[in-house]
Short mmCIF file of C-alpha atoms in Angstrom, two decimals:
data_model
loop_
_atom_site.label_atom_id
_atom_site.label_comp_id
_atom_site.label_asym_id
_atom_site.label_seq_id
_atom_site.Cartn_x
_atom_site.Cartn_y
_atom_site.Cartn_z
CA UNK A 1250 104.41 59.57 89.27
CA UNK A 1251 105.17 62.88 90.82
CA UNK A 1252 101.93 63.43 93.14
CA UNK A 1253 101.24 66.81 94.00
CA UNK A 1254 98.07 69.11 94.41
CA UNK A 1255 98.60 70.20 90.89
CA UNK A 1256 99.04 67.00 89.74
CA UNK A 1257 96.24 66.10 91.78
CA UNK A 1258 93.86 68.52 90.10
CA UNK A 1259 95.48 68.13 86.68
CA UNK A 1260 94.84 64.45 86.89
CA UNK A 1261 91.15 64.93 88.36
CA UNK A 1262 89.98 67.60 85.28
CA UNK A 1263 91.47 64.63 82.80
CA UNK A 1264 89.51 62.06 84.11
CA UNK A 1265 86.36 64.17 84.77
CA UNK A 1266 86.58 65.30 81.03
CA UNK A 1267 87.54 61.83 79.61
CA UNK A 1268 84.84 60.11 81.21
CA UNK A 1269 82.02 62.58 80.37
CA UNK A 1270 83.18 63.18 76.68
CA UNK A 1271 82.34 59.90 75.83
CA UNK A 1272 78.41 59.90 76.77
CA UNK A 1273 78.93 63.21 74.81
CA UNK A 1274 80.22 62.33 71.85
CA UNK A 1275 77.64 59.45 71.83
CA UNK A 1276 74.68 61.47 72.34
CA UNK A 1277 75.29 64.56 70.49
CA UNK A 1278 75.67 62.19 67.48
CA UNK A 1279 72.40 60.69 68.24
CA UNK A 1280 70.68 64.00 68.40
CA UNK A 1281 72.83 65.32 65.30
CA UNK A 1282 70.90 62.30 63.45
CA UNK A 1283 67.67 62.66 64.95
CA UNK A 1284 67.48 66.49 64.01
CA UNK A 1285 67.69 65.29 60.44
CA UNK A 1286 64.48 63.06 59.81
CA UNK A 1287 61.06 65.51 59.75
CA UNK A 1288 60.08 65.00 63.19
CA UNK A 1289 56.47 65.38 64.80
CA UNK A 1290 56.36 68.56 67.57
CA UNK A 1291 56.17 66.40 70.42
CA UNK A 1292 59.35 63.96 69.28
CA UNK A 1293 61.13 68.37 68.27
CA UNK A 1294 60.07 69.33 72.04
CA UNK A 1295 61.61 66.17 73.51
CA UNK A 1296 64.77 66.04 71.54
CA UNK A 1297 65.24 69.96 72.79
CA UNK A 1298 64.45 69.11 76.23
CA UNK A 1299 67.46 66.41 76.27
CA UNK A 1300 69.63 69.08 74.76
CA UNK A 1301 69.55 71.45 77.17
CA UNK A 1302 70.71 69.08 79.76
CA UNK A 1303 73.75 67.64 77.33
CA UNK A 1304 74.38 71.35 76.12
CA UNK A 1305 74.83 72.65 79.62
CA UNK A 1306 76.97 69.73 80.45
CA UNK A 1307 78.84 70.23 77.58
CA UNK A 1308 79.65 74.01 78.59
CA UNK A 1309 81.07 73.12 81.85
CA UNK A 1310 83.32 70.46 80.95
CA UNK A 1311 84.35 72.38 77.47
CA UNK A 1312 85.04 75.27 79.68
CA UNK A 1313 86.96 73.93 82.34
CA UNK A 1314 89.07 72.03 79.25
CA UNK A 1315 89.97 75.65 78.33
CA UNK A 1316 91.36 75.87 81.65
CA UNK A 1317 94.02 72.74 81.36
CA UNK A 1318 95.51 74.25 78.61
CA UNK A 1319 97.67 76.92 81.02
CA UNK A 1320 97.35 74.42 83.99
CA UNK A 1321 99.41 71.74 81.93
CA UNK A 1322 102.43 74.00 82.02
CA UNK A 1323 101.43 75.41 85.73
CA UNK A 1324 101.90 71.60 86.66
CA UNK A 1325 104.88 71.01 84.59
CA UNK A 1326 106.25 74.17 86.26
CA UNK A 1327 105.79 72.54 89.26
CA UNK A 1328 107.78 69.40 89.00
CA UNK A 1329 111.17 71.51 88.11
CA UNK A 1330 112.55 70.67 91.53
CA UNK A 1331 111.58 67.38 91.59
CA UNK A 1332 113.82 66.49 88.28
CA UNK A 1333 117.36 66.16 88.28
CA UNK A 1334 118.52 68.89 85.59
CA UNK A 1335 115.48 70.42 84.83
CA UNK A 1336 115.76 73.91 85.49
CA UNK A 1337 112.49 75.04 83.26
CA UNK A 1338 109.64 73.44 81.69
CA UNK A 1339 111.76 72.43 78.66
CA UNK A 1340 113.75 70.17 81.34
CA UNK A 1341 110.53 68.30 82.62
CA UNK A 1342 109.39 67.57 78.94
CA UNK A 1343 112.22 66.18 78.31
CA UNK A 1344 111.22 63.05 80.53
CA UNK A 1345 108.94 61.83 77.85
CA UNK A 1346 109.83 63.88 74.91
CA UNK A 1347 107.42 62.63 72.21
CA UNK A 1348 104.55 62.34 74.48
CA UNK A 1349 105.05 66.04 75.80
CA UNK A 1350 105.35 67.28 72.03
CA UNK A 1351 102.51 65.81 70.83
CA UNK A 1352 100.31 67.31 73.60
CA UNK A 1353 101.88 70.63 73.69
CA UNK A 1354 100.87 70.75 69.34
CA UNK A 1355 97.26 69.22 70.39
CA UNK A 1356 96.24 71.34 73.25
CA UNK A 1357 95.93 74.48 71.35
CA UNK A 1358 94.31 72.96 68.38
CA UNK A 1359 91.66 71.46 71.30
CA UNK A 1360 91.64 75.22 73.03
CA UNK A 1361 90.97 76.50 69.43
CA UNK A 1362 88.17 74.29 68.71
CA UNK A 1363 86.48 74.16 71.72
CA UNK A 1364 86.17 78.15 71.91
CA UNK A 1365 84.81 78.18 68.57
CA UNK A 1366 82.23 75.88 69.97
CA UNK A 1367 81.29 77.71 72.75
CA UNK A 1368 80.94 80.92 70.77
CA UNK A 1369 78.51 79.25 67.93
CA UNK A 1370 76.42 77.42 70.66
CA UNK A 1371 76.02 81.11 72.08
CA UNK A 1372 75.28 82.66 68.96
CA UNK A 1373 72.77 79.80 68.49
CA UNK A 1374 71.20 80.70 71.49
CA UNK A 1375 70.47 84.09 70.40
CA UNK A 1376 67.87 82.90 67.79
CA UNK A 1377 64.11 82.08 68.35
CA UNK A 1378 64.19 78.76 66.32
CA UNK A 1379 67.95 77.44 66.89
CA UNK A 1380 69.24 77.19 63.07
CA UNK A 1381 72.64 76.16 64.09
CA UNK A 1382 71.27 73.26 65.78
CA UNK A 1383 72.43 70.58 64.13
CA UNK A 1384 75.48 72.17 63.03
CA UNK A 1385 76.74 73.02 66.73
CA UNK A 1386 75.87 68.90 67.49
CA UNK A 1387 77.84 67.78 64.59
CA UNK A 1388 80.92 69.86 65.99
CA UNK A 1389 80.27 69.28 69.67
CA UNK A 1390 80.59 65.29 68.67
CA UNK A 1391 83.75 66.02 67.19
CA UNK A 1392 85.26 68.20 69.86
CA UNK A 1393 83.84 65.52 72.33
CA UNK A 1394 86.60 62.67 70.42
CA UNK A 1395 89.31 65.43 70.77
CA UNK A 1396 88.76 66.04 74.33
CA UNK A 1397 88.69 62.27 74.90
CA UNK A 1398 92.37 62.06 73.20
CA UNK A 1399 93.50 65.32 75.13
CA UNK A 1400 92.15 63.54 78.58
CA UNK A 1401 93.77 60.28 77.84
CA UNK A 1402 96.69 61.69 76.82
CA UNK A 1403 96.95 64.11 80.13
CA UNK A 1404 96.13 60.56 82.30
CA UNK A 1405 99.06 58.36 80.76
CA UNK A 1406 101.70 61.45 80.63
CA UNK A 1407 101.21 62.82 84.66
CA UNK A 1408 101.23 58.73 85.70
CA UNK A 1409 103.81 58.35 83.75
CA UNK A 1410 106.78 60.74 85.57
CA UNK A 1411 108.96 59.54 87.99
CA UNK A 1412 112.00 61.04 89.70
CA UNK A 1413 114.63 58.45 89.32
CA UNK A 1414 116.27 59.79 86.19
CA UNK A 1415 117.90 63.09 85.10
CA UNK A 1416 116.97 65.31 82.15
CA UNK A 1417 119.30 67.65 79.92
CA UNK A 1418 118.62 71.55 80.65
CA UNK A 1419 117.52 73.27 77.58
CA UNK A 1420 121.09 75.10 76.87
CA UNK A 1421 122.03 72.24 75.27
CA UNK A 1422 118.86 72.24 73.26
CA UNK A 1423 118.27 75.88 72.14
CA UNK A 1424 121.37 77.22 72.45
CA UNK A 1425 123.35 75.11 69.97
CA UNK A 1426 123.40 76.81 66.24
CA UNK A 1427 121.38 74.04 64.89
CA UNK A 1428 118.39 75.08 66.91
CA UNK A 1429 115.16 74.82 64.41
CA UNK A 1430 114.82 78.67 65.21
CA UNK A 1431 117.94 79.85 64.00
CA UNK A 1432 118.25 77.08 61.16
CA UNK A 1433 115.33 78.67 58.78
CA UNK A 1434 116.01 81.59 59.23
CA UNK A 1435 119.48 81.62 58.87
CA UNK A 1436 118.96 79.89 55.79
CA UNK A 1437 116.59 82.47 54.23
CA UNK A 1438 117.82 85.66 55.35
CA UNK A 1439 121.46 84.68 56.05
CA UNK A 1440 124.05 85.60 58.79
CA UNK A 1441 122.31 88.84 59.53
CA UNK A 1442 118.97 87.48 60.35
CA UNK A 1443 118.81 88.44 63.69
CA UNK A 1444 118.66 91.87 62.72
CA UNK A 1445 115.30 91.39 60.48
CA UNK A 1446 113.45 89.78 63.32
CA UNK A 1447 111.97 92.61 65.25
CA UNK A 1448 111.42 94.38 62.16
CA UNK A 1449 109.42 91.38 60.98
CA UNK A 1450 107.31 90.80 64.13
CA UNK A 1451 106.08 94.58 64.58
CA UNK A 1452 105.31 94.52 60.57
CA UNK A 1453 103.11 91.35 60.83
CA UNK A 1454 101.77 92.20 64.18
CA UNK A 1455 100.89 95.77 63.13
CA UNK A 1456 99.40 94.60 60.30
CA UNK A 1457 97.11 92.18 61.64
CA UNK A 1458 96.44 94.95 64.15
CA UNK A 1459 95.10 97.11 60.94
CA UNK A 1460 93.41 94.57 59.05
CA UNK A 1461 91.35 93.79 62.53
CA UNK A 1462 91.05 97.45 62.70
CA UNK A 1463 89.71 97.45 59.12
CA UNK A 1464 87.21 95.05 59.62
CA UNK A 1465 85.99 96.13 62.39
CA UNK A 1466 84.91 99.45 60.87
CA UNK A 1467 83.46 97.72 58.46
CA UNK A 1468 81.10 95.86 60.53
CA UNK A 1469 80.63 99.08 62.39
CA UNK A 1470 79.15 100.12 59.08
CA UNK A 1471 76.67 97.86 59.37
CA UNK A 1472 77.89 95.47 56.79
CA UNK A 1473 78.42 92.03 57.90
CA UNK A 1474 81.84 91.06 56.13
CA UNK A 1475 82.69 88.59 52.95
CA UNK A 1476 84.30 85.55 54.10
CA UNK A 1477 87.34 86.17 52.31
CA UNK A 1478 87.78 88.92 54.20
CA UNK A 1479 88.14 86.81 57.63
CA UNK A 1480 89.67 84.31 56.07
CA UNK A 1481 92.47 87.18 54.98
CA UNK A 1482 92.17 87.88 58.95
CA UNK A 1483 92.46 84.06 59.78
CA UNK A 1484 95.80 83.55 57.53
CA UNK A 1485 97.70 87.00 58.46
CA UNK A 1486 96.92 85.80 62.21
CA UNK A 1487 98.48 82.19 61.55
CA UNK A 1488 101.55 84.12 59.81
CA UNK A 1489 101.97 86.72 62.70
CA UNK A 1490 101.97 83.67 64.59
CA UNK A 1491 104.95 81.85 62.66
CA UNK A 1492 106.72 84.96 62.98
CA UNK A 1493 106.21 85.71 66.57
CA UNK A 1494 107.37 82.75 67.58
CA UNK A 1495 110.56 82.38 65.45
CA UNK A 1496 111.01 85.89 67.17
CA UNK A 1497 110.40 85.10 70.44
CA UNK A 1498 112.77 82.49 70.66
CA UNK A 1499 115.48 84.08 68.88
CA UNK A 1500 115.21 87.66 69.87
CA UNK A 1501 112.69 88.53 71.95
CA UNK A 1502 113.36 86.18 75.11
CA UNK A 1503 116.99 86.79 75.42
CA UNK A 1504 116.29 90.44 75.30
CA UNK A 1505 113.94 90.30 78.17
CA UNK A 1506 115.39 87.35 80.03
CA UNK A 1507 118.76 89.89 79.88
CA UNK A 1508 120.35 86.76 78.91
CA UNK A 1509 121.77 87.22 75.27
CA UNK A 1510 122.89 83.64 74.09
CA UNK A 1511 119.92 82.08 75.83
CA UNK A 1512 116.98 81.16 73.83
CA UNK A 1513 114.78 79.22 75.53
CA UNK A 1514 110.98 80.37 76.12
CA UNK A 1515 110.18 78.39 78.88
CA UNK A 1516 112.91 80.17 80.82
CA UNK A 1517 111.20 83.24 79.83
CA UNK A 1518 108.06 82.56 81.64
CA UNK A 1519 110.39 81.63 84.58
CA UNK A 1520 112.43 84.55 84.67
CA UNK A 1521 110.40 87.51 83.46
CA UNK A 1522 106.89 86.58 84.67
CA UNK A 1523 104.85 89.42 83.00
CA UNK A 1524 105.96 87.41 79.71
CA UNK A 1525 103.50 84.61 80.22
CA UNK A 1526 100.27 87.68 80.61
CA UNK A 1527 102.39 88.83 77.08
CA UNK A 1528 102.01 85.19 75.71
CA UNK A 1529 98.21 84.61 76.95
CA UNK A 1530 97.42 88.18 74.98
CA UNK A 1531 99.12 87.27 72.33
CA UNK A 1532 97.49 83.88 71.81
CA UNK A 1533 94.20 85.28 72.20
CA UNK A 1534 95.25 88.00 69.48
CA UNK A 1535 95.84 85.34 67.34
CA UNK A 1536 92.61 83.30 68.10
CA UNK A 1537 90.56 86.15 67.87
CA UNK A 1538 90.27 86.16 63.84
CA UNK A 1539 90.65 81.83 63.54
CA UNK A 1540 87.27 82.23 65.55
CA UNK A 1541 86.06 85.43 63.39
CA UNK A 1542 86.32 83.06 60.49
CA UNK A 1543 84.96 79.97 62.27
CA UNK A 1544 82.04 81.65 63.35
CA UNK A 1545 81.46 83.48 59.84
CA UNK A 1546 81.66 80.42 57.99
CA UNK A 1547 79.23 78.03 60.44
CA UNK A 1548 77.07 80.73 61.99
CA UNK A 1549 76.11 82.60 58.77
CA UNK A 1550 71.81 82.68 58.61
CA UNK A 1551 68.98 84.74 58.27
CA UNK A 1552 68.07 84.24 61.75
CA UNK A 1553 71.88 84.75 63.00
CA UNK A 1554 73.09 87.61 61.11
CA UNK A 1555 72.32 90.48 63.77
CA UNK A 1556 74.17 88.57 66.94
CA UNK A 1557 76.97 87.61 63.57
CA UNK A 1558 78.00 90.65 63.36
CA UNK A 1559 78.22 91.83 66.97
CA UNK A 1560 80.01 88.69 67.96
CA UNK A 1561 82.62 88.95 64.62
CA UNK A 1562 83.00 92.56 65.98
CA UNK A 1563 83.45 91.97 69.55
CA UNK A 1564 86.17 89.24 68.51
CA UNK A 1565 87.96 91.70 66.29
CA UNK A 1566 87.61 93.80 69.33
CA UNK A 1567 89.40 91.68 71.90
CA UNK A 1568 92.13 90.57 69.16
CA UNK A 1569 92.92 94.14 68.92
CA UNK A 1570 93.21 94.92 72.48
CA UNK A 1571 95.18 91.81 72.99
CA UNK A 1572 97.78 91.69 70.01
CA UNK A 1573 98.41 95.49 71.34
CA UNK A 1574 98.70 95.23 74.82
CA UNK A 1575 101.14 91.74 73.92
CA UNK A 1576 103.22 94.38 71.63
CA UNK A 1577 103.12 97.04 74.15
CA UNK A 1578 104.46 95.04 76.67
CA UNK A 1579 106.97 93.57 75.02
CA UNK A 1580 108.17 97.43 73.50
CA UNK A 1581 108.46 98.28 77.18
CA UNK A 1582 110.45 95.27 77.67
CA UNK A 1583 112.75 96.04 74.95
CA UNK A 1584 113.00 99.75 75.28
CA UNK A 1585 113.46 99.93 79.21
CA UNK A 1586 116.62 97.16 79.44
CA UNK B 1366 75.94 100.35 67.54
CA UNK B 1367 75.21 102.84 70.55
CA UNK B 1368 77.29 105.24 72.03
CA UNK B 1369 77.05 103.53 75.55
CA UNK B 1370 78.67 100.31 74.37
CA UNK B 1371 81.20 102.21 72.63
CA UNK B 1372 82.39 103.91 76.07
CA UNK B 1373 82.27 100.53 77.98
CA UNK B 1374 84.22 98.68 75.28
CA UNK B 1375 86.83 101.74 75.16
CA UNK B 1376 86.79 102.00 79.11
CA UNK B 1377 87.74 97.73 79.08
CA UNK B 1378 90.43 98.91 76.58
CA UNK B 1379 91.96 101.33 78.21
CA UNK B 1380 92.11 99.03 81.62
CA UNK B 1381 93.50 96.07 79.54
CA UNK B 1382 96.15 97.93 78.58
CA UNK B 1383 96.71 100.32 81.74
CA UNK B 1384 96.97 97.07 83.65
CA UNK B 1385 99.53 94.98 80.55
CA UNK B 1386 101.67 98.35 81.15
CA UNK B 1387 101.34 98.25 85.24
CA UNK B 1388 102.75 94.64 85.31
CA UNK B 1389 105.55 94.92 82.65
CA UNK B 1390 106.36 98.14 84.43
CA UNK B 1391 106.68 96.10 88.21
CA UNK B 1392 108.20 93.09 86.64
CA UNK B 1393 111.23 95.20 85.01
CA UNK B 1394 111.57 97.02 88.28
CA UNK B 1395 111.56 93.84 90.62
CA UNK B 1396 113.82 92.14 88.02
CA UNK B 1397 116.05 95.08 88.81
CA UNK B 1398 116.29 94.69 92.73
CA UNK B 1399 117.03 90.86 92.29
CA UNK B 1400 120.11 88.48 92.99
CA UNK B 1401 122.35 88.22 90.01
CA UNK B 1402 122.01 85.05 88.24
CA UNK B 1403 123.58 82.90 85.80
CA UNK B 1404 124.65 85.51 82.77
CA UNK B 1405 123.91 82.55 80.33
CA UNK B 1406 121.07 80.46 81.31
CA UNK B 1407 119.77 82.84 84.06
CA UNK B 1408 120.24 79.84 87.26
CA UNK B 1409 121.12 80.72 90.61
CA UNK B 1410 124.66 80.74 91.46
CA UNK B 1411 125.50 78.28 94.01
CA UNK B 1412 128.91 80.56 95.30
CA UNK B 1413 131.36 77.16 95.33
CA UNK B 1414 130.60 76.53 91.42
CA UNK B 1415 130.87 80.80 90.59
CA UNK B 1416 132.69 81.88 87.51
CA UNK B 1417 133.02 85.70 87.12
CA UNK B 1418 134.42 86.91 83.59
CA UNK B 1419 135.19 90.67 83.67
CA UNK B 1420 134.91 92.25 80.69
CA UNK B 1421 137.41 95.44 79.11
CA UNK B 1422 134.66 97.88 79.03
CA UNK B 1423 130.98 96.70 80.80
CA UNK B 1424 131.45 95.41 83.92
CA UNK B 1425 131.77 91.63 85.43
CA UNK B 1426 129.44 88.63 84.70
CA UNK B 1427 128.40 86.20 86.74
CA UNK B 1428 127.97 82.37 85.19
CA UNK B 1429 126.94 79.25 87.68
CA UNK B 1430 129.38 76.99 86.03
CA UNK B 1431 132.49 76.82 84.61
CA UNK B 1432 130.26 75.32 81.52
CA UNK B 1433 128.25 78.07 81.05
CA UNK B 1434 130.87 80.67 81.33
CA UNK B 1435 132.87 78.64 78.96
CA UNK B 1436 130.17 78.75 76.28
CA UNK B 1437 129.84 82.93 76.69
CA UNK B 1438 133.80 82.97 76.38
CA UNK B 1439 134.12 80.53 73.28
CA UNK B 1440 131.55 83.55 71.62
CA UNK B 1441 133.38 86.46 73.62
CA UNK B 1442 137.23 85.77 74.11
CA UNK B 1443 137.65 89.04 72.83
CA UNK B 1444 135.70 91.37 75.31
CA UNK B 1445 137.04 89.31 77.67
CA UNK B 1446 139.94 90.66 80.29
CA UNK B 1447 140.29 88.83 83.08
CA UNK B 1448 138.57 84.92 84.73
CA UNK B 1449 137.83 84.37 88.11
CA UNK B 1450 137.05 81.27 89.31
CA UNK B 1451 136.39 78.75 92.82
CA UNK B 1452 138.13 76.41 94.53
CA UNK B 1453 135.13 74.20 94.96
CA UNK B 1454 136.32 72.73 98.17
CA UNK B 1455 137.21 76.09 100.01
CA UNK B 1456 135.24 78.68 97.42
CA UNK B 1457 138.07 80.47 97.62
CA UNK B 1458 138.12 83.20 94.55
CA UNK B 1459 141.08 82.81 92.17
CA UNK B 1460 142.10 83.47 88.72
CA UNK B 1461 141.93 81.45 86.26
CA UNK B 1462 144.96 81.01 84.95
CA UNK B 1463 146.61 79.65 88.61
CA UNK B 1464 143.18 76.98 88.76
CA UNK B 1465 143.43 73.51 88.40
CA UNK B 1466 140.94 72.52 86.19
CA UNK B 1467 139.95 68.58 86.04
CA UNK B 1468 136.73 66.77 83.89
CA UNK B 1469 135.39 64.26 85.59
CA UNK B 1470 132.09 61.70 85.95
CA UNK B 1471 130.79 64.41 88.52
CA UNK B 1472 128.18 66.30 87.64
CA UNK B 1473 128.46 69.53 90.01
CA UNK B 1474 125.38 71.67 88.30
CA UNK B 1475 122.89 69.68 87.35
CA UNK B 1476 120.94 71.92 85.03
CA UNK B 1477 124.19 72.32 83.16
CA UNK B 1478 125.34 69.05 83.22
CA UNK B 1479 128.94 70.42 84.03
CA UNK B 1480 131.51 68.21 84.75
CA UNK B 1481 134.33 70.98 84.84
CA UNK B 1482 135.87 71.22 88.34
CA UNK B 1483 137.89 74.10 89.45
CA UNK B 1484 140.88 73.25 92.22
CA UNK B 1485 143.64 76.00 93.59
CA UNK B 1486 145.79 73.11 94.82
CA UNK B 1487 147.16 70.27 92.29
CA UNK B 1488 147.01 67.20 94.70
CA UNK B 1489 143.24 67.61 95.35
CA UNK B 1490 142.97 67.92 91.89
CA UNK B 1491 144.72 64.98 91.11
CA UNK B 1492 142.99 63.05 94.39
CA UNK B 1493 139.79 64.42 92.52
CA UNK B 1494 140.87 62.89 89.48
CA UNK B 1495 141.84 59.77 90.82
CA UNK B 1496 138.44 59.20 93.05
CA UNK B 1497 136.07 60.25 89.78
CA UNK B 1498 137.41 58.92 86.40
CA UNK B 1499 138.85 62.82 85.89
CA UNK B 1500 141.38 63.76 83.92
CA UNK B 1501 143.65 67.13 84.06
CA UNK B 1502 142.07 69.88 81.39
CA UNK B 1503 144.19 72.87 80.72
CA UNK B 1504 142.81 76.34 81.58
CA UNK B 1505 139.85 76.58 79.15
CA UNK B 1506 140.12 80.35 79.69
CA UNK B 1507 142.72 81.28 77.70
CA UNK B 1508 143.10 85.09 76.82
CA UNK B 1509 145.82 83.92 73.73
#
């Protein structure tokens, strides 16, 4: 185990989250149940009362699980000296490859979910007679087993480093031809495929930019939109992401890393630091219209419609600003080298 | 919606992206003053293990290994017009062409996992060769 303070702190959010999800999960099933029977006032008023207490508990620990997402790589970042080889994050995750992989798929997933959460229990709180109640408990005991997973996993990967052995540097990973980044593409667009990228990310990116844009008008107009109209949002912003990856990796972080036959992202964050504020953006961009959808779907009511609306719009709002300040960024990047 | 939130929202706009623009603006301009590094993977050059390729028309490059610069020339023989490398135990600069060039179970940059040592005299070589499993590699920088 590599102890350090961010290892230190990494390791105290995973057990502070592990531990408490499970008294979550357990009770915000129970309450999830007990919301269904018809219930007396007095039974209603106590069942609320407990909620508040589990709801606010549930805030603080979802919220500072948002937080381990970037603090995962902050503390990978920091073993890089302590690992023969490893000169980025790539390097350290090599230690326990699988392991690293599978958290660095379920983190986001977790990240998605849990703001999705924490939006719907604050829409819910808008309302005079909580209609999402039971909804928002359902969810919360299924974010509650995720976090558990996340934690557990977090607690067996940081114990598990040591710095006995030697990792291979991520040249010989992402620069070889057969990287999975150059491999599809190459195979659908051909030799030339390099060329298409940038073309490809602004179109996707600028679209997803208008159809945010378009949306948002038309909740400005005071019409509160058809779900397949955030679910159109939802899928463009899952394509833009395929897209901006396969064109960060390939394109975009050689051109800013100045380093043309190196493709490694991790570097990126290394060497051009302002890349990770264009990554955070950009990840919010993308989140902004999975948790449009999210909330449209499981927050849609009578009693909810008003706050709907100004939430769906405020999300639009921020994935707007974000997926254009991430493409901004990265223009100046391109156009100033 | 009223015109008061409107101005707030377009005044946290305008700093989100004043401030995006401020920090790509200082990183490119910091990234300017820096050290060179490593023209392939971007690591700092430790000066005994420093390849320097200079090209016809743009200037030299800097690599931290004879690895890394090997992988840019495989790609760039072409642009390619003359190889400096170092004698690793003096780090004296010398071309390539008059190096002694030896593989062996040393690993001299770890990140790059190069085994590729550089010697201007032939009996260190050879004593190199002899003390680390290495064997004698002709100059990988060819120009023919």
């Amino acid at each position: 185990m590599i102890l350090n303070i961010y290892t230190i702190i990494m390791m105290f959010a995973a057990a502070l989250t592990g531990v408490l999800a499970v008294p979550l999960g357990i009770m915000s099933f129970r309450i999830f149940q007990k919301w269904e029977k018809p219930l007396y006032a007095e039974e209603r008023t106590d069942i609320e009362n407990r909620s508040y207490l589990l709801l606010l508990t549930a805030a603080v620990i979802l919220s500072l699980k948002l937080l381990t997402w970037p603090f995962f790589y902050v503390t990978l970042q920091s073993y890089i000296p302590s690992i023969r080889g490893a000169m980025c994050i790539f390097g350290v995750t090599q230690f326990y490859p699988s392991m690293s992989s599978a958290l660095q798929l379920f983190k986001p997933l977790v990240f998605f979910l849990i703001g999705g959460w924490l939006l719907l229990n604050q829409l819910d709180r808008k309302t005079e007679t909580s209609p999402l109640f039971r909804k928002k408990f359902l969810f919360l005991h299924l974010i509650s087993f995720m976090v558990l997973i996340d934690s557990l996993g977090d607690l067996m990967y940081f114990t598990g480093f040591n710095t006995g052995s030697s990792v291979a540097c991520c040249t010989t990973f992402f620069d070889v031809p057969e990287r999975a980044t150059a491999v599809l593409p190459l195979s659908i667009l051909g030799e030339a495929y390099e060329k298409y990228m940038l073309p490809s990310y602004y179109t996707m990116n600028m679209s997803l930019l208008a159809l945010m844009g378009v949306s948002y008008r038309g909740l400005q107009n005071n019409k509160l939109l058809p779900p397949w109209m955030t679910i159109a949002g939802a899928i463009l912003a899952v394509l833009t992401a395929v897209i901006t990856i396969f064109a960060m990796f390939e394109v975009i972080a050689p051109e800013l890393m100045g380093l043309p036959y190196h493709h490694c992202i991790y570097c990126m964050w290394q060497y051009v630091p302002d890349s990770v504020l264009i990554t955070a953006l950009f990840i919010i961009g993308i989140f902004s219209p999975c948790w449009a959808l999210l909330l449209n779907i499981m927050g849609r009511h009578s009693e909810t419609d008003a706050a709907l609306k100004g939430y769906i719009m405020n999300l639009y709002f921020f994935g707007i600003i974000s997926t254009g300040a991430s493409m901004l960024m990265v223009t100046i990047h391109l156009m100033l080298k | 919606m009223n015109g008061h939130t409107m101005n707030r929202k377009s005044i946290l706009a305008a700093i989100i992206i004043a401030f995006s623009v401020a920090i790509s603006l200082i990183t490119i301009s910091l990234q300017r003053q820096n050290a060179p590094v490593c023209h392939y993977d971007g690591e700092n050059i430790m000066p005994v293990y420093e390849v320097d390729i200079e090209q016809k028309d743009r200037g030299v490059l800097k690599f931290c290994s004879v690895y890394c610069a090997l992988e840019w020339f495989k790609r760039n023989n072409t642009k390619s017009a003359f190889v400096t490398v170092t004698d690793e135990l003096t780090g004296e600069k010398l071309d390539a062409s008059l190096a002694f060039f030896v593989e062996s179970d040393v690993i001299s940059v770890a990140a790059t996992r190069n085994r590729m040592h550089v010697f201007k005299d032939k009996h260190h070589a050879q004593a190199h060769g002899k003390q680390y499993n290495g064997k004698s590699v002709l100059n990988p920088f060819n120009m023919n």
